[in-house]
PDB file of C-alpha atoms in Angstrom:
ATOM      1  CA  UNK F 219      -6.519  15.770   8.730  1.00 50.00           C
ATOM      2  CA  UNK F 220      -4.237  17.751   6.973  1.00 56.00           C
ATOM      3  CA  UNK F 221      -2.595  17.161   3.132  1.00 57.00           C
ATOM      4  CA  UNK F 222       0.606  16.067   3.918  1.00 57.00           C
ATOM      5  CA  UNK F 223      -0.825  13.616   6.670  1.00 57.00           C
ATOM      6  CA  UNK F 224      -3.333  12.464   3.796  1.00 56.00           C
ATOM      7  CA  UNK F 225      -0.609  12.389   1.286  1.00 54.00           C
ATOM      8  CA  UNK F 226       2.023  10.522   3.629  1.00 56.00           C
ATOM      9  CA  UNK F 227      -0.746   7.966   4.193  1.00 55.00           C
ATOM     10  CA  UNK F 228      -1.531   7.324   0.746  1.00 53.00           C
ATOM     11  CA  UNK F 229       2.130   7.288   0.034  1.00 56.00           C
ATOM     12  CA  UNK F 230       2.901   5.006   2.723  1.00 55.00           C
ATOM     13  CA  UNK F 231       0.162   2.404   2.103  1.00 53.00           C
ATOM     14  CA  UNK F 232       1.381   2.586  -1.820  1.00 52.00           C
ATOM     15  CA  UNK F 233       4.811   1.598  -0.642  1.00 50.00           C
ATOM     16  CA  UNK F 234       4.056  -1.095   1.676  1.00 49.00           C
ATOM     17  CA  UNK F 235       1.424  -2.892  -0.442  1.00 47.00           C
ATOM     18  CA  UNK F 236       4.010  -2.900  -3.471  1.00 46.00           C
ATOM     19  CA  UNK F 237       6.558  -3.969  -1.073  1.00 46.00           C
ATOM     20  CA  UNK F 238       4.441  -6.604   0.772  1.00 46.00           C
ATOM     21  CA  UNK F 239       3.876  -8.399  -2.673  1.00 43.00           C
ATOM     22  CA  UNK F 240       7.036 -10.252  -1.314  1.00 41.00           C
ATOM     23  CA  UNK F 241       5.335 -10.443   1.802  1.00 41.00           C
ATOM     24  CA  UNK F 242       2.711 -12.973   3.019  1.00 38.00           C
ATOM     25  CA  UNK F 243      -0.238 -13.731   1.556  1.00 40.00           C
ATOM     26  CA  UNK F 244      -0.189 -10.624  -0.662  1.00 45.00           C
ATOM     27  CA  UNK F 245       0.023 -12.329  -4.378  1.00 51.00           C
ATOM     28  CA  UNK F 246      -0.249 -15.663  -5.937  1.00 57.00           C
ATOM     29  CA  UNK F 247       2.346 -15.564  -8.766  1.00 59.00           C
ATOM     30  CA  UNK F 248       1.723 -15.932 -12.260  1.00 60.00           C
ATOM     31  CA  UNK F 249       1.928 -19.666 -12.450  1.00 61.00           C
ATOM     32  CA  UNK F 250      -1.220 -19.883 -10.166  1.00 65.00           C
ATOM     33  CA  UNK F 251       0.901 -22.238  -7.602  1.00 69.00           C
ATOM     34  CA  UNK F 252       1.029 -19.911  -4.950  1.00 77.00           C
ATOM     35  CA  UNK F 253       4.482 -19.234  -5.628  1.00 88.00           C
ATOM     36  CA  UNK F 254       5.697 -15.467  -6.445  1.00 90.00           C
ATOM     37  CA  UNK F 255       9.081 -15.034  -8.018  1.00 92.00           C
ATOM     38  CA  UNK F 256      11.152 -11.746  -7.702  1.00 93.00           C
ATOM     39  CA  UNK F 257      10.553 -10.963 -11.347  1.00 93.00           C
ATOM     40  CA  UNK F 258       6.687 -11.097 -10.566  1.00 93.00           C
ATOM     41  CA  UNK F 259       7.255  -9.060  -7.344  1.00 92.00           C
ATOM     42  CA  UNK F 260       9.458  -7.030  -8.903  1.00 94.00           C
ATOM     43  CA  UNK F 261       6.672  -6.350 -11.883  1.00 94.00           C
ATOM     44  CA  UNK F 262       4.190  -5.310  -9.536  1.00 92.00           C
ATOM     45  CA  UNK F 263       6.104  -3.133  -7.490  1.00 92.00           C
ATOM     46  CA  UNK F 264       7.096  -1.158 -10.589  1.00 93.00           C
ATOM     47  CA  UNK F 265       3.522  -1.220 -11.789  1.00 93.00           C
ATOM     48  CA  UNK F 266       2.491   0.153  -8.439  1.00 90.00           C
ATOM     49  CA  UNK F 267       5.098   2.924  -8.824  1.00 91.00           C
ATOM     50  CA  UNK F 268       4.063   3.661 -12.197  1.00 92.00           C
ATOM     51  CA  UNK F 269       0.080   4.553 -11.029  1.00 90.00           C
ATOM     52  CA  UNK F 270       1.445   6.502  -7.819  1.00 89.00           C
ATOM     53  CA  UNK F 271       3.244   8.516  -9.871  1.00 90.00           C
ATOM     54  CA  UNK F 272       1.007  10.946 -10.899  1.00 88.00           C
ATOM     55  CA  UNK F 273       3.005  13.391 -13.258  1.00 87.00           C
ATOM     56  CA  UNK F 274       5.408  10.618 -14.418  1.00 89.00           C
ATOM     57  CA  UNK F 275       8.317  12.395 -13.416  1.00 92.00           C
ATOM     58  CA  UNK F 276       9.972   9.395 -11.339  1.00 92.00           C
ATOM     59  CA  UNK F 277       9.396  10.439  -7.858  1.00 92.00           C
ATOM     60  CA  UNK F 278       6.626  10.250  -5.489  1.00 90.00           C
ATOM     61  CA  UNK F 279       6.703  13.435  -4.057  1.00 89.00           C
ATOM     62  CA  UNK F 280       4.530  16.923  -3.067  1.00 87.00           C
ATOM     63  CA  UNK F 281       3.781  17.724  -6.774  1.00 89.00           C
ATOM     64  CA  UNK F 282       2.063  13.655  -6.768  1.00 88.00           C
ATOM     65  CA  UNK F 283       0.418  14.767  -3.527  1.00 85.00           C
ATOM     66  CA  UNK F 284      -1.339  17.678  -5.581  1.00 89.00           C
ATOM     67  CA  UNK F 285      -2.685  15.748  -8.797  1.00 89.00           C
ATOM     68  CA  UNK F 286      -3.937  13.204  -5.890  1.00 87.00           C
ATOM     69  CA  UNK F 287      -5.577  15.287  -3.760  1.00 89.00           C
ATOM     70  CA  UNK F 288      -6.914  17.110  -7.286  1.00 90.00           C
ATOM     71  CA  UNK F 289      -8.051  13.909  -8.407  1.00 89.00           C
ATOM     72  CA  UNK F 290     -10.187  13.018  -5.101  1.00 89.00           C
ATOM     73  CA  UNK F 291     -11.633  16.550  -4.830  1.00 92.00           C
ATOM     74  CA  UNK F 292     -12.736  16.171  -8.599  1.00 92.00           C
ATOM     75  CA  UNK F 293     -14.319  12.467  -7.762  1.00 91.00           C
ATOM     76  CA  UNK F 294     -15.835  13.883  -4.564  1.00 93.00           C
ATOM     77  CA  UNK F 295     -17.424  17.063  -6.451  1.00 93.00           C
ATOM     78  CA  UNK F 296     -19.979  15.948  -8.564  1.00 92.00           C
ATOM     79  CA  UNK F 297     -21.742  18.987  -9.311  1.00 94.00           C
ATOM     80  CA  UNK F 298     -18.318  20.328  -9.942  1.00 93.00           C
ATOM     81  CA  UNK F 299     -19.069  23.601  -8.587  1.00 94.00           C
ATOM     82  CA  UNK F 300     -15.598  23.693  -6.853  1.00 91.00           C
ATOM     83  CA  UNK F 301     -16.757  22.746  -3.499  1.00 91.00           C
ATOM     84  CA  UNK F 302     -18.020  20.236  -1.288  1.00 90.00           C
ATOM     85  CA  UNK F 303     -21.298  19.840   0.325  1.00 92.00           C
ATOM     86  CA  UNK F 304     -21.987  17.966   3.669  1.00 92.00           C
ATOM     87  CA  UNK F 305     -24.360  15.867   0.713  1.00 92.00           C
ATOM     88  CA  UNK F 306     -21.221  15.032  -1.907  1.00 93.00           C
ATOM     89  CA  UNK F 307     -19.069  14.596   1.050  1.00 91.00           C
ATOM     90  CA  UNK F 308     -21.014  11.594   2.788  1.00 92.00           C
ATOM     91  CA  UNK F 309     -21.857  10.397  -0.732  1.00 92.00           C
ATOM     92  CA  UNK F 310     -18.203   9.811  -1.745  1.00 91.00           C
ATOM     93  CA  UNK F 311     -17.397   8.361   2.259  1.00 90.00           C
ATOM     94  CA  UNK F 312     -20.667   5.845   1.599  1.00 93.00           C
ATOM     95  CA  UNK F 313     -18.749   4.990  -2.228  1.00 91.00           C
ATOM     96  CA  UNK F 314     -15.329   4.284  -0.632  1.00 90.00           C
ATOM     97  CA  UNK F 315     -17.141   2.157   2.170  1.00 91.00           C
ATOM     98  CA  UNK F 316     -18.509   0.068  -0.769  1.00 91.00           C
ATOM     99  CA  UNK F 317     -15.496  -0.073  -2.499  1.00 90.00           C
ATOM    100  CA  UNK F 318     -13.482  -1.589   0.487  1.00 90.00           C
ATOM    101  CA  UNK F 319     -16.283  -3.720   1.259  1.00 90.00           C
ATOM    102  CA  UNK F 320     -16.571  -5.415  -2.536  1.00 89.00           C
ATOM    103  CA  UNK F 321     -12.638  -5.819  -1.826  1.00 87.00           C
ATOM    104  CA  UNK F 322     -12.535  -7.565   1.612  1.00 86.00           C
ATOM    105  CA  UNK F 323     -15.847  -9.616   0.626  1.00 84.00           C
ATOM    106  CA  UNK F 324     -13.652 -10.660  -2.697  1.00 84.00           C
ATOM    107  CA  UNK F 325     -10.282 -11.188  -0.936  1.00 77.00           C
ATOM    108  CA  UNK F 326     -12.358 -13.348   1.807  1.00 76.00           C
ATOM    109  CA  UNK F 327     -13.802 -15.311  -0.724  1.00 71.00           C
ATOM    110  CA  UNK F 328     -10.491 -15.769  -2.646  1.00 54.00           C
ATOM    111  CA  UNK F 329      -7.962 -16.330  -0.118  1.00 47.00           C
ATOM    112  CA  UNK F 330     -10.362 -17.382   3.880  1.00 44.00           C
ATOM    113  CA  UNK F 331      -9.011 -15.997   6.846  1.00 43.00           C
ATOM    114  CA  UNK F 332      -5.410 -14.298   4.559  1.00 43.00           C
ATOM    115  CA  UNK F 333      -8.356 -11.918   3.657  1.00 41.00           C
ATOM    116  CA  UNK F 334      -8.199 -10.357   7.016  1.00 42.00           C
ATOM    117  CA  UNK F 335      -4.661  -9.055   7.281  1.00 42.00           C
ATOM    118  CA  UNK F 336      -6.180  -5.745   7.709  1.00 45.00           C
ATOM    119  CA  UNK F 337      -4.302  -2.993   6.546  1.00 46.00           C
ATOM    120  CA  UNK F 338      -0.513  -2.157   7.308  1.00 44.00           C
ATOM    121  CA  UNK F 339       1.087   0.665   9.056  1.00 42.00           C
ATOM    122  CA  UNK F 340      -2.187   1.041  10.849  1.00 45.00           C
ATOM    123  CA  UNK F 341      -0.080   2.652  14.417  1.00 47.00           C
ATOM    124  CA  UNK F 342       0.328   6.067  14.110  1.00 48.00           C
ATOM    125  CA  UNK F 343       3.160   7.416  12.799  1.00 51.00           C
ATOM    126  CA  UNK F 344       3.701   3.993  10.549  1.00 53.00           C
ATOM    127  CA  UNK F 345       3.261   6.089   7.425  1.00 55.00           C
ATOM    128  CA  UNK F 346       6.126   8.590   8.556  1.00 59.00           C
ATOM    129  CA  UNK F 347       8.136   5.659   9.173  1.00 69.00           C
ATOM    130  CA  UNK F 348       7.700   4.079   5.992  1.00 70.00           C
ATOM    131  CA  UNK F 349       9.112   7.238   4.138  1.00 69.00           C
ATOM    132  CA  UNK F 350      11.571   7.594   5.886  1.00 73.00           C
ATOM    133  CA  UNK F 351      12.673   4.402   5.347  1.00 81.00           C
ATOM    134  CA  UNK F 352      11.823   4.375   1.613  1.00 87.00           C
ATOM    135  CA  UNK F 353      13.444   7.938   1.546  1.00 89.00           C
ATOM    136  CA  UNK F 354      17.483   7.032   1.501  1.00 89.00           C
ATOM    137  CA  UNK F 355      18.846  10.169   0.576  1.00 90.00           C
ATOM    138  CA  UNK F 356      16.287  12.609   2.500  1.00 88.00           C
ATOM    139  CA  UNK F 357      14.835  14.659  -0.446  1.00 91.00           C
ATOM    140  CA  UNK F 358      11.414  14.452   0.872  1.00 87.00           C
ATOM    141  CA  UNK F 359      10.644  12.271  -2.175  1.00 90.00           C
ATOM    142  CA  UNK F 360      11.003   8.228  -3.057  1.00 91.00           C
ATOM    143  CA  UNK F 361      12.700   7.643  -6.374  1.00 92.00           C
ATOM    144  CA  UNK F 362      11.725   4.627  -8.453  1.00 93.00           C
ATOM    145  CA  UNK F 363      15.685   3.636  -7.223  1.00 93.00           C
ATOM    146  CA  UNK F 364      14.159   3.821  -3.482  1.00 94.00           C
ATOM    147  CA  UNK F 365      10.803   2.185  -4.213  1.00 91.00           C
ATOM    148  CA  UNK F 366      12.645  -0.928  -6.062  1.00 93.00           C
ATOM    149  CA  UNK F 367      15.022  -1.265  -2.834  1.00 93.00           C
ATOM    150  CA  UNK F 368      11.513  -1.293  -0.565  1.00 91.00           C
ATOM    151  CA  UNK F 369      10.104  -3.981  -2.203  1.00 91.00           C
ATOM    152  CA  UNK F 370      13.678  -5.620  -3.254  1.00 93.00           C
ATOM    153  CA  UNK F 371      14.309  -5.938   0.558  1.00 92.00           C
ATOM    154  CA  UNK F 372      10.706  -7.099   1.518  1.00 89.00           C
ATOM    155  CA  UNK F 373      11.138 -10.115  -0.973  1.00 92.00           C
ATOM    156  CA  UNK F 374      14.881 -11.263   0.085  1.00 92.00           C
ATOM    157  CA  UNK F 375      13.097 -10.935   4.091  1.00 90.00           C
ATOM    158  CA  UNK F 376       9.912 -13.217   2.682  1.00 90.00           C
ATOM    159  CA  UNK F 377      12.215 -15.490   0.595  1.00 92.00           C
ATOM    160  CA  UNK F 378      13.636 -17.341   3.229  1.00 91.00           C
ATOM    161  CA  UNK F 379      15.492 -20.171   1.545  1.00 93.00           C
ATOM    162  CA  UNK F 380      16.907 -17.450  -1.070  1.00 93.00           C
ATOM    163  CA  UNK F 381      15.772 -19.447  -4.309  1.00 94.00           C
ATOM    164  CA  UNK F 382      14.035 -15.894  -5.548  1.00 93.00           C
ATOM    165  CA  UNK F 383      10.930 -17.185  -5.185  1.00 93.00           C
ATOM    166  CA  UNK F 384       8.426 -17.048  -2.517  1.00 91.00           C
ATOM    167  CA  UNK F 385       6.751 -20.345  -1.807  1.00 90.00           C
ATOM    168  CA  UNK F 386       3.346 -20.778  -0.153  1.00 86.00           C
ATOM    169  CA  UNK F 387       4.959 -21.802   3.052  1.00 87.00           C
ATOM    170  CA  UNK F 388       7.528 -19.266   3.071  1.00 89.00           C
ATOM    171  CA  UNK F 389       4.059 -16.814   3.181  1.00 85.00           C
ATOM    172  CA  UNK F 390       2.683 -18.870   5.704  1.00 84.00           C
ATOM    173  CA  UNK F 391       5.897 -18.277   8.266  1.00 85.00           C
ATOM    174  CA  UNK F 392       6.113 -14.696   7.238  1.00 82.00           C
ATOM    175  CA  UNK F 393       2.064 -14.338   8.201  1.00 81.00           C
ATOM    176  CA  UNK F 394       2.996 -15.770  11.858  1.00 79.00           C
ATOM    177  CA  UNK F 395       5.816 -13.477  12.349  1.00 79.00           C
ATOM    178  CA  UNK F 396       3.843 -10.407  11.062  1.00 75.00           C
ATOM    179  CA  UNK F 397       0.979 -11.252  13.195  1.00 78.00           C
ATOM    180  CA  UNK F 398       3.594 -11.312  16.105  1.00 79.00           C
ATOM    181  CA  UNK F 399       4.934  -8.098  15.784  1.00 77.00           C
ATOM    182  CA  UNK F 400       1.056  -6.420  15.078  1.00 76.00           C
ATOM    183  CA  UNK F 401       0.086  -8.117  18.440  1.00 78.00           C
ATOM    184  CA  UNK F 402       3.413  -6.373  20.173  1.00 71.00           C
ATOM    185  CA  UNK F 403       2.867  -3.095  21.474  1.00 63.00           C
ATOM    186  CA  UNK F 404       4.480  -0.360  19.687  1.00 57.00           C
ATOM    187  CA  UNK F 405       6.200   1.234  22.673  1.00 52.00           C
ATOM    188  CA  UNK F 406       7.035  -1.895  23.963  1.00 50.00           C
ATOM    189  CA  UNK F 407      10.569  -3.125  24.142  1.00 47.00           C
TER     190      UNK F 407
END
C-alpha cells in the first residue's frame, strides 16, 4: 500500500470518527445520560482535529501525512537503525492487533452489541470519498473550517428533532439506518 493510500485512510477514518460523534452510538455526552449536545460534539471534533494535525498549521494535509508516517516508522523501528526488519515489522502488526483488541473488548463491555459497529468507510474507495467531501474548495487539504462543517452536518443528520442534542433514541434510529445502507451494496442502485 502506498503513502497517500495510507495517509487518505488515516485521514479519512480521523474525519469520520470526529464526525460520527453526532452519529450513533459513538459518545455518551458529558452528563452521562446518553445524550450528546452539539457543544460536546462539537468539542470532540475539534479535539480530534487538533491531534491529526500534526504540525499545527490548521490543515490536514501531505506535510501531516509525513510527521505520521515519520511517527509510525519511528514506533515500528525499535532498534532505530533506520529500517525495518521482517522481526520489528510483525512485532509492531502483533502491538496494533492488541491495541484494537483491548479497544473492542472495552467498547463491548461498555456499550453490548453498539461495540460492534465495526469500522466506517470500510468499501474501497470510502476514504477518497470522505475527502472529497470534507475537501470543499479542492486544495488537496481539509481546513479546521471543512472539518467543523463534517462533523457540523453529521450532528444536524443524527439530531433529528433539531433540539442540538442527540438523544439515546435519536442514536438508536440513526444505528438502523446506518446498518441499512452498510448491508446495501455499494454499486447497487
Amino acid at each position: 500500500m502506498n503513502r497517500t493510500k495510507i495517509f487518505t485512510a488515516v485521514i479519512a477514518a480521523s474525519l469520520t470518527s470526529a464526525a460520527i460523534y453526532a452519529a450513533p452510538g459513538a459518545m455518551r455526552g458529558t452528563e452521562g445520560n446518553g445524550s450528546v449536545t452539539k457543544a460536546e460534539a462539537m468539542a470532540a471534533a475539534d479535539a480530534r482535529f487538533t491531534k491529526m494535525d500534526a504540525n499545527a498549521d490548521g490543515v490536514l494535509n501531505e506535510a501531516d501525512k509525513a510527521a505520521k508516517v515519520a511517527k509510525r516508522f519511528a514506533v515500528m523501528d525499535a532498534d532505530m537503525n533506520g529500517s525495518l526488519s521482517q522481526a520489528e515489522f510483525v512485532a509492531a502488526h502483533e502491538a496494533r492487533a492488541d491495541k484494537r483488541e483491548d479497544r473492542r473488548d472495552k467498547r463491548m463491555g461498555r456499550g453490548g452489541a453498539e461495540g460492534k459497529m465495526g469500522r466506517h468507510g470500510g468499501r474501497h474507495g470510502g476514504g477518497m470519498k470522505m475527502m472529497a467531501r470534507a475537501d470543499t474548495n479542492g486544495d488537496k487539504a481539509v481546513s479546521k473550517t471543512e472539518f467543523r462543517a463534517v462533523a457540523e452536518a453529521r450532528f444536524a443528520k443524527a439530531d433529528a428533532n433539531g433540539d442540538g442534542t442527540i438523544s439515546a433514541d435519536e442514536r438508536k434510529a440513526g444505528r438502523g439506518k446506518w446498518r441499512d445502507r452498510q448491508a446495501t451494496p455499494a454499486d447497487a442502485g
